[in-house]
């Protein structure tokens, strides 16, 4: 179970809830609260992004972050069989959820309506082959003239500030088109790709031939990741998910374990808080950044 979907996308027990924001972070956030001293915001937005976010009707409050250093357990797949390693997939979800929840908690402490320019990074640690750190960083913003429409709030249906990894330019375009970001959504799948037998390797030597088990494994893993991403979007009652990216890499140095993460690359799931501006001929206009 994840706080983003409200249910366990893998059909397993929920992981431990994210811990409270660290005391040092709370002291830093207290200094960033509007009206406090010093009342100065911090941001990872560029100058152009900052100005466009302001023009869209939002005021930056401060930089917020969440992190989770996670030990990924061991699960062994059958040598010659394609299969998902469900426990490892669940670990990826839990670590991501803890990092995102802590970032959202910092944003809520500032009274933010959302977090823009979010970066979700995954780093393998040198001090442990199975240690991975998830870090979520973004700029908390407060609506300052932006109309949330009939909903009356910029928070999503989970009661949390929206999160978005849009650039300032794309965020401005999205708001101007009548859409509102809801949340970053992601599907993840750790998959064991079957090994080839020695006779198969020899049989393919010097030939142009498709390795069908490898092809099927990638298809299966991608479909699992994509279906989980869609489930998160549906739980948010979103209209759609745009600018999807697919990332694939070996997991923690194991060459036949692939982590496939399908998530919105720039624009989060969006809804219509206001009327949708008409394009040429009065037809609805869609935002589809490339």
Backbone as CSV, one residue per row, in Angstrom:
resi,resn,N_x,N_y,N_z,CA_x,CA_y,CA_z,C_x,C_y,C_z
1,UNK,0.844,-1.192,0.000,0.000,0.000,0.000,0.876,1.237,0.000
2,UNK,0.487,2.199,-0.753,1.181,3.470,-0.743,0.210,4.578,-0.431
3,UNK,0.729,5.653,0.161,-0.112,6.797,0.449,-0.621,7.452,-0.817
4,UNK,0.033,7.195,-1.967,-0.389,7.800,-3.202,-1.592,7.083,-3.798
5,UNK,-1.627,5.766,-3.706,-2.734,5.029,-4.297,-3.815,4.685,-3.289
6,UNK,-3.490,4.627,-2.013,-4.458,4.202,-1.013,-4.641,2.706,-0.975
7,UNK,-3.851,1.965,-1.758,-3.943,0.509,-1.737,-2.611,-0.063,-2.179
8,UNK,-2.429,-1.328,-1.927,-1.174,-1.986,-2.266,-1.218,-2.429,-3.721
9,UNK,-0.423,-1.796,-4.565,-0.452,-2.121,-5.984,0.108,-3.504,-6.262
10,UNK,0.830,-4.072,-5.322,1.406,-5.402,-5.518,0.621,-6.482,-4.799
11,UNK,-0.466,-6.084,-4.111,-1.257,-7.064,-3.398,-0.606,-7.572,-2.143
12,UNK,0.298,-6.775,-1.540,0.997,-7.207,-0.339,0.746,-6.217,0.784
13,UNK,1.245,-6.576,1.962,1.030,-5.717,3.118,1.749,-4.397,2.936
14,UNK,1.174,-3.351,3.522,1.771,-2.028,3.427,3.053,-1.971,4.227
15,UNK,3.980,-1.116,3.759,5.230,-0.915,4.476,5.029,0.047,5.632
16,UNK,6.074,0.288,6.400,5.975,1.185,7.537,5.728,2.610,7.094
17,UNK,4.936,3.395,7.856,4.675,4.773,7.473,5.937,5.611,7.581
18,UNK,5.943,6.715,6.811,7.091,7.611,6.858,7.192,8.258,8.235
19,UNK,8.418,8.463,8.686,8.625,9.072,9.981,8.347,10.563,9.904
20,UNK,8.247,11.202,11.079,8.009,12.640,11.125,9.218,13.383,10.589
21,UNK,8.971,14.648,10.218,10.048,15.491,9.724,11.063,15.702,10.848
22,UNK,12.338,15.654,10.511,13.403,15.810,11.504,13.322,17.173,12.186
23,UNK,13.773,17.221,13.438,13.700,18.461,14.205,14.503,19.577,13.546
24,UNK,15.694,19.258,13.024,16.494,20.279,12.362,15.755,20.865,11.168
25,UNK,15.053,20.014,10.430,14.290,20.490,9.278,13.153,21.397,9.727
26,UNK,12.495,21.053,10.833,11.396,21.891,11.326,11.903,23.266,11.742
27,UNK,13.100,23.314,12.342,13.656,24.620,12.717,13.969,25.448,11.469
28,UNK,14.474,24.778,10.440,14.748,25.499,9.193,13.457,26.009,8.574
29,UNK,12.411,25.173,8.586,11.138,25.581,7.995,10.499,26.728,8.767
30,UNK,10.696,26.731,10.088,10.137,27.819,10.898,10.705,29.163,10.481
31,UNK,11.958,29.184,10.047,12.565,30.423,9.603,12.051,30.861,8.236
32,UNK,11.473,29.918,7.488,10.978,30.243,6.152,9.513,30.641,6.148
33,UNK,8.811,30.464,7.271,7.394,30.787,7.309,7.185,32.267,7.023
34,UNK,6.195,32.591,6.165,5.934,33.996,5.852,5.691,34.814,7.109
35,UNK,6.318,35.973,7.187,6.160,36.830,8.356,7.218,36.609,9.398
36,UNK,7.946,35.490,9.298,9.003,35.216,10.252,10.263,35.984,9.910
37,UNK,11.270,35.877,10.746,12.544,36.553,10.503,13.669,35.522,10.575
38,UNK,14.492,35.406,9.531,14.366,36.137,8.276,13.306,35.514,7.369
39,UNK,12.446,36.338,6.757,11.394,35.861,5.866,11.921,35.877,4.435
40,UNK,12.735,34.901,4.097,13.347,34.838,2.780,13.194,33.420,2.258
41,UNK,12.754,33.287,1.023,12.526,31.954,0.475,13.797,31.413,-0.169
42,UNK,13.850,30.096,-0.281,14.912,29.418,-1.039,14.248,28.585,-2.126
43,UNK,14.939,28.396,-3.231,14.332,27.708,-4.357,15.404,27.159,-5.282
44,UNK,15.094,26.043,-5.941,15.992,25.523,-6.971,15.505,25.906,-8.365
45,UNK,14.541,26.831,-8.445,14.060,27.322,-9.729,15.075,28.273,-10.346
46,UNK,15.182,28.254,-11.667,15.997,29.254,-12.352,15.284,30.605,-12.289
47,UNK,15.954,31.646,-12.720,15.342,32.982,-12.713,14.098,32.993,-13.593
48,UNK,14.206,32.432,-14.805,13.051,32.415,-15.700,11.902,31.598,-15.117
49,UNK,12.225,30.452,-14.509,11.177,29.627,-13.913,10.513,30.340,-12.758
50,UNK,11.302,30.990,-11.921,10.740,31.733,-10.796,9.744,32.787,-11.271
51,UNK,10.116,33.548,-12.308,9.238,34.612,-12.800,7.960,34.042,-13.421
52,UNK,8.061,32.909,-14.109,6.880,32.314,-14.714,5.957,31.697,-13.667
53,UNK,6.520,31.096,-12.634,5.697,30.585,-11.532,4.957,31.726,-10.856
54,UNK,5.624,32.855,-10.668,4.967,34.039,-10.083,3.856,34.533,-11.008
55,UNK,4.125,34.539,-12.326,3.119,35.002,-13.282,1.918,34.067,-13.326
56,UNK,2.148,32.784,-13.028,1.047,31.819,-12.993,0.189,31.987,-11.752
57,UNK,0.620,32.830,-10.802,-0.174,33.095,-9.609,0.253,32.330,-8.383
58,UNK,1.532,31.905,-8.333,2.030,31.170,-7.181,3.283,31.853,-6.642
59,UNK,3.431,31.824,-5.331,4.562,32.460,-4.657,5.441,31.387,-4.013
60,UNK,6.728,31.319,-4.365,7.623,30.342,-3.725,7.778,30.610,-2.231
61,UNK,7.760,29.532,-1.453,7.919,29.640,-0.005,9.282,29.154,0.467
62,UNK,9.791,28.100,-0.135,11.072,27.577,0.307,11.346,26.214,-0.289
63,UNK,12.583,25.807,-0.182,13.008,24.496,-0.673,12.600,23.428,0.341
64,UNK,11.989,22.367,-0.131,11.576,21.268,0.748,12.176,19.968,0.208
65,UNK,12.456,19.054,1.111,13.063,17.797,0.673,12.655,16.657,1.600
66,UNK,12.768,15.466,1.052,12.543,14.248,1.822,13.538,13.209,1.356
67,UNK,13.967,12.367,2.266,14.940,11.347,1.900,14.661,10.056,2.658
68,UNK,15.083,8.948,2.074,14.943,7.651,2.707,16.089,6.763,2.242
69,UNK,16.921,6.328,3.190,17.994,5.377,2.892,17.456,3.994,3.225
70,UNK,17.393,3.133,2.238,16.636,1.893,2.361,17.525,0.687,2.048
71,UNK,17.426,-0.332,2.881,18.110,-1.596,2.590,17.167,-2.482,1.798
72,UNK,17.573,-2.811,0.593,16.754,-3.646,-0.282,17.117,-5.102,-0.026
73,UNK,16.126,-5.887,0.354,16.365,-7.276,0.733,16.727,-8.166,-0.443
74,UNK,16.858,-9.434,-0.163,17.276,-10.421,-1.149,16.092,-11.285,-1.551
75,UNK,15.931,-11.432,-2.856,14.943,-12.369,-3.379,15.557,-13.025,-4.606
76,UNK,15.572,-14.313,-4.640,16.247,-15.051,-5.700,15.220,-15.565,-6.694
77,UNK,15.481,-15.283,-7.979,14.622,-15.793,-9.034,15.192,-17.075,-9.633
78,UNK,14.327,-17.869,-10.232,14.769,-19.104,-10.876,15.671,-18.770,-12.060
79,UNK,16.739,-19.509,-12.208,17.777,-19.227,-13.202,17.206,-19.084,-14.612
80,UNK,16.304,-19.988,-14.992,15.847,-20.059,-16.375,14.424,-19.541,-16.570
81,UNK,13.893,-18.774,-15.589,12.501,-18.327,-15.677,12.403,-16.812,-15.551
82,UNK,11.608,-16.197,-16.453,11.284,-14.778,-16.322,10.264,-14.602,-15.204
83,UNK,10.531,-13.704,-14.256,9.574,-13.483,-13.183,9.857,-12.171,-12.467
84,UNK,8.773,-11.569,-11.960,8.936,-10.360,-11.149,9.429,-10.752,-9.766
85,UNK,10.311,-9.919,-9.202,10.752,-10.087,-7.823,9.914,-9.134,-6.975
86,UNK,8.752,-9.633,-6.538,7.734,-8.777,-5.935,8.224,-8.078,-4.667
87,UNK,9.012,-8.761,-3.849,9.492,-8.137,-2.617,10.394,-6.943,-2.916
88,UNK,11.194,-7.057,-3.972,12.079,-5.956,-4.330,11.291,-4.812,-4.964
89,UNK,10.270,-5.139,-5.733,9.403,-4.091,-6.277,8.733,-3.315,-5.150
90,UNK,8.267,-4.047,-4.128,7.618,-3.399,-2.998,8.594,-2.507,-2.246
91,UNK,9.842,-2.929,-2.130,10.845,-2.110,-1.449,11.043,-0.778,-2.170
92,UNK,11.053,-0.802,-3.501,11.204,0.426,-4.275,10.042,1.377,-4.013
93,UNK,8.822,0.822,-3.925,7.654,1.653,-3.644,7.738,2.273,-2.247
94,UNK,8.100,1.463,-1.271,8.122,1.955,0.111,9.156,3.057,0.282
95,UNK,10.356,2.875,-0.291,11.397,3.889,-0.160,10.983,5.179,-0.857
96,UNK,10.412,5.058,-2.046,9.939,6.246,-2.768,8.855,6.979,-1.977
97,UNK,7.925,6.196,-1.410,6.812,6.800,-0.675,7.305,7.555,0.562
98,UNK,8.267,7.007,1.258,8.776,7.683,2.448,9.450,9.000,2.081
99,UNK,10.253,9.007,1.016,10.915,10.245,0.594,9.890,11.293,0.174
100,UNK,8.909,10.900,-0.635,7.899,11.849,-1.098,7.041,12.353,0.056
101,UNK,6.669,11.471,0.980,5.823,11.874,2.107,6.532,12.891,3.001
102,UNK,7.826,12.712,3.203,8.573,13.661,4.033,8.692,15.019,3.348
103,UNK,8.860,15.013,2.026,8.876,16.280,1.308,7.523,16.970,1.402
104,UNK,6.448,16.215,1.257,5.105,16.785,1.355,4.829,17.297,2.766
105,UNK,5.356,16.607,3.778,5.167,17.060,5.154,5.846,18.413,5.381
106,UNK,7.035,18.593,4.801,7.707,19.887,4.920,6.901,20.968,4.213
107,UNK,6.332,20.646,3.047,5.517,21.618,2.324,4.277,21.992,3.133
108,UNK,3.641,21.006,3.752,2.457,21.286,4.576,2.811,22.156,5.772
109,UNK,4.015,21.940,6.341,4.450,22.752,7.479,4.596,24.214,7.096
110,UNK,4.867,24.482,5.819,4.978,25.863,5.336,3.632,26.424,4.887
111,UNK,2.587,25.598,4.929,1.279,26.039,4.457,1.214,26.115,2.945
112,UNK,1.978,25.274,2.253,2.057,25.325,0.796,0.841,24.677,0.150
113,UNK,0.543,25.135,-1.065,-0.497,24.509,-1.879,0.074,23.449,-2.802
114,UNK,1.384,23.502,-3.036,1.990,22.530,-3.919,3.503,22.605,-3.885
115,UNK,4.122,21.682,-4.602,5.581,21.639,-4.734,5.892,21.533,-6.219
116,UNK,6.688,22.463,-6.745,7.028,22.463,-8.162,8.516,22.178,-8.338
117,UNK,8.877,21.811,-9.563,10.277,21.520,-9.854,10.818,20.334,-9.081
118,UNK,9.967,19.337,-8.804,10.379,18.194,-7.977,11.397,17.327,-8.728
119,UNK,12.435,16.931,-8.027,13.403,15.956,-8.536,13.386,14.750,-7.614
120,UNK,13.178,13.579,-8.179,13.210,12.332,-7.417,14.418,11.546,-7.883
121,UNK,15.445,11.485,-7.045,16.706,10.841,-7.411,16.888,9.536,-6.638
122,UNK,17.524,8.572,-7.289,17.849,7.294,-6.664,19.354,7.098,-6.768
123,UNK,19.984,6.852,-5.639,21.441,6.715,-5.615,21.833,5.442,-4.867
124,UNK,22.662,4.645,-5.501,23.203,3.454,-4.850,24.388,3.858,-3.999
125,UNK,24.447,3.373,-2.768,25.477,3.786,-1.825,26.702,2.876,-1.896
126,UNK,27.868,3.481,-1.761,29.108,2.714,-1.821,29.319,1.841,-0.587
127,UNK,28.725,2.243,0.547,28.965,1.507,1.781,28.063,0.284,1.931
128,UNK,27.285,-0.035,0.906,26.457,-1.233,0.966,25.902,-1.550,-0.404
129,UNK,26.122,-2.766,-0.880,25.690,-3.111,-2.231,24.174,-3.146,-2.365
130,UNK,23.450,-3.274,-1.245,21.996,-3.307,-1.280,21.377,-2.087,-0.610
131,UNK,22.136,-1.008,-0.485,21.643,0.220,0.143,21.341,1.240,-0.953
132,UNK,20.139,1.774,-0.930,19.732,2.753,-1.934,19.096,3.945,-1.220
133,UNK,19.370,5.146,-1.717,18.795,6.363,-1.142,17.864,7.015,-2.153
134,UNK,16.647,7.268,-1.702,15.678,8.031,-2.488,15.650,9.452,-1.925
135,UNK,15.764,10.441,-2.788,15.714,11.837,-2.369,14.712,12.585,-3.236
136,UNK,13.782,13.282,-2.604,12.798,14.116,-3.297,13.034,15.568,-2.885
137,UNK,13.246,16.442,-3.853,13.533,17.854,-3.602,12.662,18.701,-4.519
138,UNK,12.116,19.796,-3.991,11.315,20.707,-4.808,11.113,22.026,-4.099
139,UNK,10.420,22.938,-4.760,10.126,24.261,-4.211,8.659,24.336,-3.824
140,UNK,8.391,24.555,-2.546,7.014,24.711,-2.075,6.477,26.059,-2.531
141,UNK,5.223,26.068,-3.001,4.614,27.304,-3.491,3.236,27.487,-2.859
142,UNK,2.818,28.744,-2.788,1.512,29.122,-2.244,0.751,29.896,-3.304
143,UNK,-0.521,29.542,-3.505,-1.331,30.273,-4.479,-1.429,31.735,-4.062
144,UNK,-1.122,32.620,-4.998,-1.151,34.061,-4.747,-1.782,34.732,-5.958
145,UNK,-3.101,34.514,-6.070,-3.823,35.039,-7.219,-4.305,33.960,-8.161
146,UNK,-3.785,32.739,-8.046,-4.220,31.633,-8.902,-5.564,31.103,-8.400
147,UNK,-6.525,30.998,-9.306,-7.876,30.565,-8.952,-7.980,29.046,-9.000
148,UNK,-8.300,28.393,-7.880,-8.425,26.929,-7.888,-9.712,26.431,-8.518
149,UNK,-10.648,27.334,-8.853,-11.894,26.932,-9.485,-12.900,26.364,-8.506
150,UNK,-13.877,25.594,-9.003,-14.955,25.075,-8.155,-14.468,24.234,-6.985
151,UNK,-13.340,23.579,-7.133,-12.844,22.728,-6.049,-12.503,23.544,-4.814
152,UNK,-12.124,24.801,-4.989,-11.814,25.672,-3.861,-10.472,25.424,-3.219
153,UNK,-9.685,24.503,-3.746,-8.374,24.208,-3.176,-7.469,23.655,-4.261
154,UNK,-6.176,23.870,-4.091,-5.184,23.313,-5.002,-4.683,21.954,-4.506
155,UNK,-5.114,21.529,-3.318,-4.700,20.218,-2.819,-5.392,19.120,-3.628
156,UNK,-4.759,17.947,-3.696,-5.372,16.837,-4.419,-6.411,16.139,-3.553
157,UNK,-7.011,15.064,-4.079,-8.092,14.412,-3.338,-7.608,13.625,-2.134
158,UNK,-6.294,13.575,-1.904,-5.744,12.986,-0.684,-5.529,14.041,0.392
159,UNK,-5.892,15.291,0.074,-5.712,16.368,1.047,-4.276,16.840,1.166
160,UNK,-3.433,16.509,0.181,-2.020,16.880,0.228,-1.709,17.935,-0.829
161,UNK,-0.653,18.725,-0.626,-0.239,19.660,-1.667,0.106,18.901,-2.947
162,UNK,-0.201,19.500,-4.096,0.166,18.847,-5.350,1.683,18.818,-5.502
163,UNK,2.176,17.865,-6.250,3.605,17.789,-6.556,3.766,17.712,-8.071
164,UNK,4.804,18.358,-8.571,5.009,18.431,-10.010,6.487,18.569,-10.321
165,UNK,6.957,17.837,-11.334,8.330,18.029,-11.785,8.389,18.855,-13.065
166,UNK,7.337,19.620,-13.315,7.310,20.542,-14.442,8.394,21.601,-14.317
167,UNK,8.913,22.027,-15.453,9.730,23.233,-15.448,8.808,24.430,-15.228
168,UNK,9.382,25.576,-14.921,8.562,26.774,-14.728,7.754,27.113,-15.963
169,UNK,8.354,26.931,-17.144,7.658,27.230,-18.388,6.471,26.300,-18.599
170,UNK,6.676,25.020,-18.342,5.600,24.052,-18.538,4.509,24.227,-17.484
171,UNK,4.893,24.548,-16.263,3.902,24.794,-15.221,3.013,25.969,-15.610
172,UNK,3.628,27.043,-16.099,2.869,28.224,-16.540,1.902,27.843,-17.649
173,UNK,2.363,27.044,-18.631,1.517,26.631,-19.748,0.345,25.790,-19.264
174,UNK,0.593,24.882,-18.348,-0.454,24.014,-17.819,-1.549,24.824,-17.124
175,UNK,-1.142,25.751,-16.270,-2.116,26.567,-15.538,-2.906,27.442,-16.502
176,UNK,-2.223,28.045,-17.475,-2.889,28.908,-18.442,-3.903,28.137,-19.277
177,UNK,-3.661,26.848,-19.503,-4.573,26.034,-20.297,-5.774,25.548,-19.495
178,UNK,-5.819,25.851,-18.197,-6.961,25.472,-17.387,-6.832,24.159,-16.648
179,UNK,-5.625,23.604,-16.622,-5.387,22.358,-15.902,-4.669,22.624,-14.584
180,UNK,-4.738,21.654,-13.698,-4.028,21.749,-12.419,-3.281,20.443,-12.169
181,UNK,-2.049,20.525,-11.707,-1.311,19.303,-11.369,-1.882,18.664,-10.111
182,UNK,-1.771,17.364,-10.018,-2.259,16.631,-8.855,-1.125,15.988,-8.070
183,UNK,-0.322,15.176,-8.736,0.713,14.442,-8.015,1.619,13.754,-9.025
184,UNK,2.829,13.467,-8.606,3.699,12.615,-9.391,3.236,11.174,-9.246
185,UNK,3.164,10.456,-10.335,2.760,9.054,-10.280,3.866,8.207,-10.891
186,UNK,3.981,6.973,-10.419,5.066,6.114,-10.848,4.644,4.657,-10.780
187,UNK,5.125,3.881,-11.722,4.989,2.436,-11.647,6.377,1.838,-11.634
188,UNK,6.602,0.834,-10.806,7.926,0.244,-10.670,7.820,-1.271,-10.716
189,UNK,8.821,-1.898,-11.319,8.840,-3.349,-11.399,10.287,-3.824,-11.411
190,UNK,10.661,-4.658,-10.456,11.977,-5.300,-10.453,11.776,-6.708,-11.010
191,UNK,12.466,-7.002,-12.082,12.171,-8.213,-12.848,13.447,-9.028,-13.089
192,UNK,13.331,-10.321,-12.874,14.443,-11.233,-13.158,14.327,-11.726,-14.588
193,UNK,15.365,-11.471,-15.393,15.403,-11.921,-16.783,16.119,-13.266,-16.834
194,UNK,15.470,-14.243,-17.433,16.003,-15.607,-17.465,17.364,-15.648,-18.165
195,UNK,18.233,-16.502,-17.668,19.535,-16.710,-18.304,19.381,-17.667,-19.495
196,UNK,20.252,-17.511,-20.438,20.304,-18.460,-21.544,21.184,-19.657,-21.173
197,UNK,20.796,-20.809,-21.650,21.642,-21.988,-21.468,22.866,-21.871,-22.368
198,UNK,23.899,-22.573,-21.983,25.145,-22.497,-22.737,24.942,-22.933,-24.183
199,UNK,24.111,-23.947,-24.389,23.860,-24.426,-25.749,23.136,-23.369,-26.580
200,UNK,22.255,-22.569,-25.931,21.570,-21.508,-26.647,22.545,-20.415,-27.067
201,UNK,23.469,-20.077,-26.153,24.466,-19.061,-26.471,25.306,-19.508,-27.660
202,UNK,25.735,-20.765,-27.654,26.539,-21.282,-28.760,25.733,-21.323,-30.057
203,UNK,24.466,-21.684,-29.945,23.622,-21.780,-31.133,23.388,-20.447,-31.808
204,UNK,23.432,-19.353,-31.025,23.205,-18.017,-31.582,24.486,-17.340,-32.050
205,UNK,25.611,-17.958,-31.781,26.888,-17.346,-32.121,26.976,-17.084,-33.619
206,UNK,27.308,-15.840,-33.985,27.484,-15.478,-35.387,26.199,-15.302,-36.157
207,UNK,25.027,-15.361,-35.497,23.735,-15.261,-36.186,22.987,-14.015,-35.741
208,UNK,22.180,-13.458,-36.657,21.231,-12.409,-36.302,19.934,-13.095,-35.893
209,UNK,19.602,-13.051,-34.615,18.424,-13.766,-34.137,17.881,-13.053,-32.900
210,UNK,16.566,-12.984,-32.807,15.931,-12.385,-31.628,16.030,-13.351,-30.449
211,UNK,16.328,-12.797,-29.277,16.349,-13.601,-28.056,14.975,-13.440,-27.414
212,UNK,14.065,-14.319,-27.744,12.661,-14.156,-27.382,12.410,-14.075,-25.876
213,UNK,13.077,-14.880,-25.029,12.820,-14.735,-23.586,13.159,-13.340,-23.061
214,UNK,14.217,-12.724,-23.577,14.578,-11.379,-23.148,13.520,-10.375,-23.596
215,UNK,13.065,-10.508,-24.841,12.033,-9.610,-25.361,10.760,-9.714,-24.539
216,UNK,10.330,-10.941,-24.243,9.099,-11.143,-23.486,9.238,-10.600,-22.067
217,UNK,10.414,-10.769,-21.475,10.620,-10.261,-20.112,10.460,-8.748,-20.061
218,UNK,11.020,-8.039,-21.035,10.909,-6.584,-21.053,9.466,-6.140,-21.270
219,UNK,8.744,-6.839,-22.139,7.328,-6.520,-22.343,6.538,-6.702,-21.054
220,UNK,6.744,-7.830,-20.393,6.002,-8.112,-19.167,6.291,-7.065,-18.093
221,UNK,7.578,-6.746,-17.911,7.947,-5.784,-16.875,7.380,-4.407,-17.175
222,UNK,7.425,-4.001,-18.428,6.886,-2.688,-18.794,5.387,-2.613,-18.559
223,UNK,4.675,-3.689,-18.905,3.224,-3.683,-18.696,2.878,-3.610,-17.212
224,UNK,3.621,-4.317,-16.373,3.382,-4.249,-14.933,3.615,-2.838,-14.410
225,UNK,4.728,-2.222,-14.843,5.034,-0.870,-14.382,3.977,0.114,-14.860
226,UNK,3.561,-0.017,-16.106,2.591,0.926,-16.666,1.223,0.799,-15.995
227,UNK,0.791,-0.436,-15.719,-0.513,-0.626,-15.072,-0.520,-0.024,-13.670
228,UNK,0.610,-0.094,-12.962,0.687,0.487,-11.623,0.688,1.999,-11.674
229,UNK,1.327,2.562,-12.699,1.280,4.003,-12.870,-0.153,4.466,-13.133
230,UNK,-0.870,3.742,-13.985,-2.262,4.098,-14.265,-3.116,4.005,-13.008
231,UNK,-2.858,2.987,-12.167,-3.634,2.829,-10.938,-3.460,4.045,-10.026
232,UNK,-2.238,4.583,-9.950,-2.022,5.765,-9.120,-2.785,6.968,-9.689
233,UNK,-2.789,7.111,-11.012,-3.529,8.206,-11.627,-5.027,8.087,-11.406
234,UNK,-5.560,6.868,-11.514,-6.988,6.660,-11.299,-7.380,6.962,-9.859
235,UNK,-6.507,6.608,-8.914,-6.809,6.878,-7.505,-6.884,8.380,-7.230
236,UNK,-6.209,9.175,-8.035,-6.236,10.634,-7.889,-7.396,11.272,-8.650
237,UNK,-8.183,10.429,-9.344,-9.308,10.905,-10.165,-8.801,11.879,-11.232
238,UNK,-7.690,11.540,-11.824,-7.072,12.391,-12.835,-7.704,12.172,-14.198
239,UNK,-7.591,13.189,-15.061,-8.021,13.047,-16.442,-7.010,12.268,-17.266
240,UNK,-5.749,12.401,-16.940,-4.734,11.717,-17.717,-3.352,11.921,-17.144
241,UNK,-2.401,11.245,-17.742,-1.001,11.348,-17.345,-0.213,11.643,-18.611
242,UNK,0.554,12.707,-18.605,1.263,13.098,-19.816,2.767,13.110,-19.585
243,UNK,3.512,13.176,-20.701,4.980,13.231,-20.678,5.572,12.060,-19.894
244,UNK,5.036,10.865,-20.154,5.517,9.659,-19.464,6.927,9.313,-19.937
245,UNK,7.767,8.904,-19.005,9.119,8.448,-19.326,9.310,7.030,-18.798
246,UNK,10.120,6.275,-19.498,10.443,4.915,-19.082,11.933,4.838,-18.833
247,UNK,12.311,4.388,-17.639,13.714,4.258,-17.270,13.997,2.803,-16.926
248,UNK,15.135,2.321,-17.371,15.518,0.935,-17.112,16.998,0.897,-16.752
249,UNK,17.316,0.137,-15.715,18.718,-0.002,-15.354,18.911,-1.265,-14.513
250,UNK,20.128,-1.826,-14.499,20.388,-2.985,-13.638,20.203,-2.608,-12.178
251,UNK,19.667,-3.512,-11.394,19.419,-3.230,-9.975,20.610,-3.651,-9.129
252,UNK,21.223,-2.692,-8.493,22.241,-2.960,-7.488,23.311,-3.939,-7.972
253,UNK,23.722,-3.751,-9.230,24.838,-4.528,-9.754,24.504,-5.942,-10.170
254,UNK,23.233,-6.339,-10.109,22.864,-7.688,-10.537,22.416,-7.604,-11.997
255,UNK,23.195,-8.128,-12.931,22.947,-7.869,-14.341,21.627,-8.396,-14.869
256,UNK,21.007,-9.358,-14.206,19.759,-9.898,-14.736,18.539,-9.455,-13.931
257,UNK,18.720,-8.487,-13.044,17.586,-7.887,-12.353,17.405,-6.493,-12.922
258,UNK,16.256,-6.244,-13.520,16.016,-4.956,-14.164,14.967,-4.179,-13.393
259,UNK,15.263,-2.915,-13.141,14.281,-2.040,-12.522,13.667,-1.208,-13.632
260,UNK,12.378,-1.354,-13.831,11.666,-0.558,-14.810,10.754,0.392,-14.069
261,UNK,10.989,1.686,-14.288,10.167,2.688,-13.616,9.475,3.515,-14.695
262,UNK,8.180,3.464,-14.727,7.426,4.273,-15.680,6.686,5.326,-14.861
263,UNK,6.978,6.572,-15.149,6.345,7.646,-14.384,6.178,8.855,-15.275
264,UNK,5.415,9.846,-14.807,5.266,11.059,-15.587,6.589,11.811,-15.534
265,UNK,7.111,12.129,-16.664,8.421,12.765,-16.693,8.359,14.227,-16.340
266,UNK,7.348,14.942,-16.777,7.307,16.375,-16.521,5.970,16.816,-15.943
267,UNK,4.897,16.425,-16.611,3.586,16.906,-16.214,2.860,15.860,-15.396
268,UNK,2.477,16.155,-14.172,1.756,15.175,-13.365,0.330,14.993,-13.837
269,UNK,-0.342,14.001,-13.249,-1.748,13.817,-13.548,-2.470,15.125,-13.313
270,UNK,-3.423,15.468,-14.193,-4.028,16.795,-14.124,-5.540,16.716,-14.147
271,UNK,-6.174,17.713,-13.583,-7.622,17.834,-13.610,-7.969,19.231,-14.090
272,UNK,-9.237,19.502,-14.316,-9.673,20.834,-14.731,-10.263,21.571,-13.539
273,UNK,-9.583,22.537,-12.945,-10.163,23.270,-11.839,-11.049,24.406,-12.320
274,UNK,-10.803,24.863,-13.553,-11.560,25.993,-14.088,-12.101,25.580,-15.453
275,UNK,-12.658,26.548,-16.193,-13.070,26.250,-17.561,-11.833,25.968,-18.387
276,UNK,-11.979,25.161,-19.385,-10.849,24.856,-20.264,-10.869,25.846,-21.410
277,UNK,-9.811,26.644,-21.591,-9.787,27.601,-22.690,-9.915,26.879,-24.030
278,UNK,-10.651,27.498,-24.940,-10.858,26.892,-26.246,-9.723,27.227,-27.180
279,UNK,-9.384,26.268,-28.020,-8.372,26.508,-29.029,-9.027,26.979,-30.300
280,UNK,-8.338,26.871,-31.413,-8.908,27.298,-32.691,-10.211,26.563,-32.973
281,UNK,-11.210,27.333,-33.422,-12.499,26.738,-33.748,-13.326,26.405,-32.529
282,UNK,-12.912,26.862,-31.344,-13.686,26.620,-30.140,-13.501,25.248,-29.547
283,UNK,-12.580,24.415,-30.100,-12.359,23.077,-29.581,-11.484,23.114,-28.331
284,UNK,-11.672,22.168,-27.408,-10.812,22.125,-26.219,-9.347,21.992,-26.624
285,UNK,-8.506,22.622,-25.864,-7.078,22.612,-26.154,-6.369,21.752,-25.120
286,UNK,-5.560,20.836,-25.606,-4.841,19.925,-24.723,-3.393,20.327,-24.633
287,UNK,-2.811,20.124,-23.464,-1.394,20.376,-23.271,-0.673,19.047,-23.381
288,UNK,0.254,18.957,-24.314,0.970,17.705,-24.521,2.441,18.012,-24.791
289,UNK,3.207,18.376,-23.742,4.619,18.723,-23.974,5.410,17.523,-24.456
290,UNK,6.408,17.792,-25.246,7.258,16.717,-25.758,8.655,16.868,-25.231
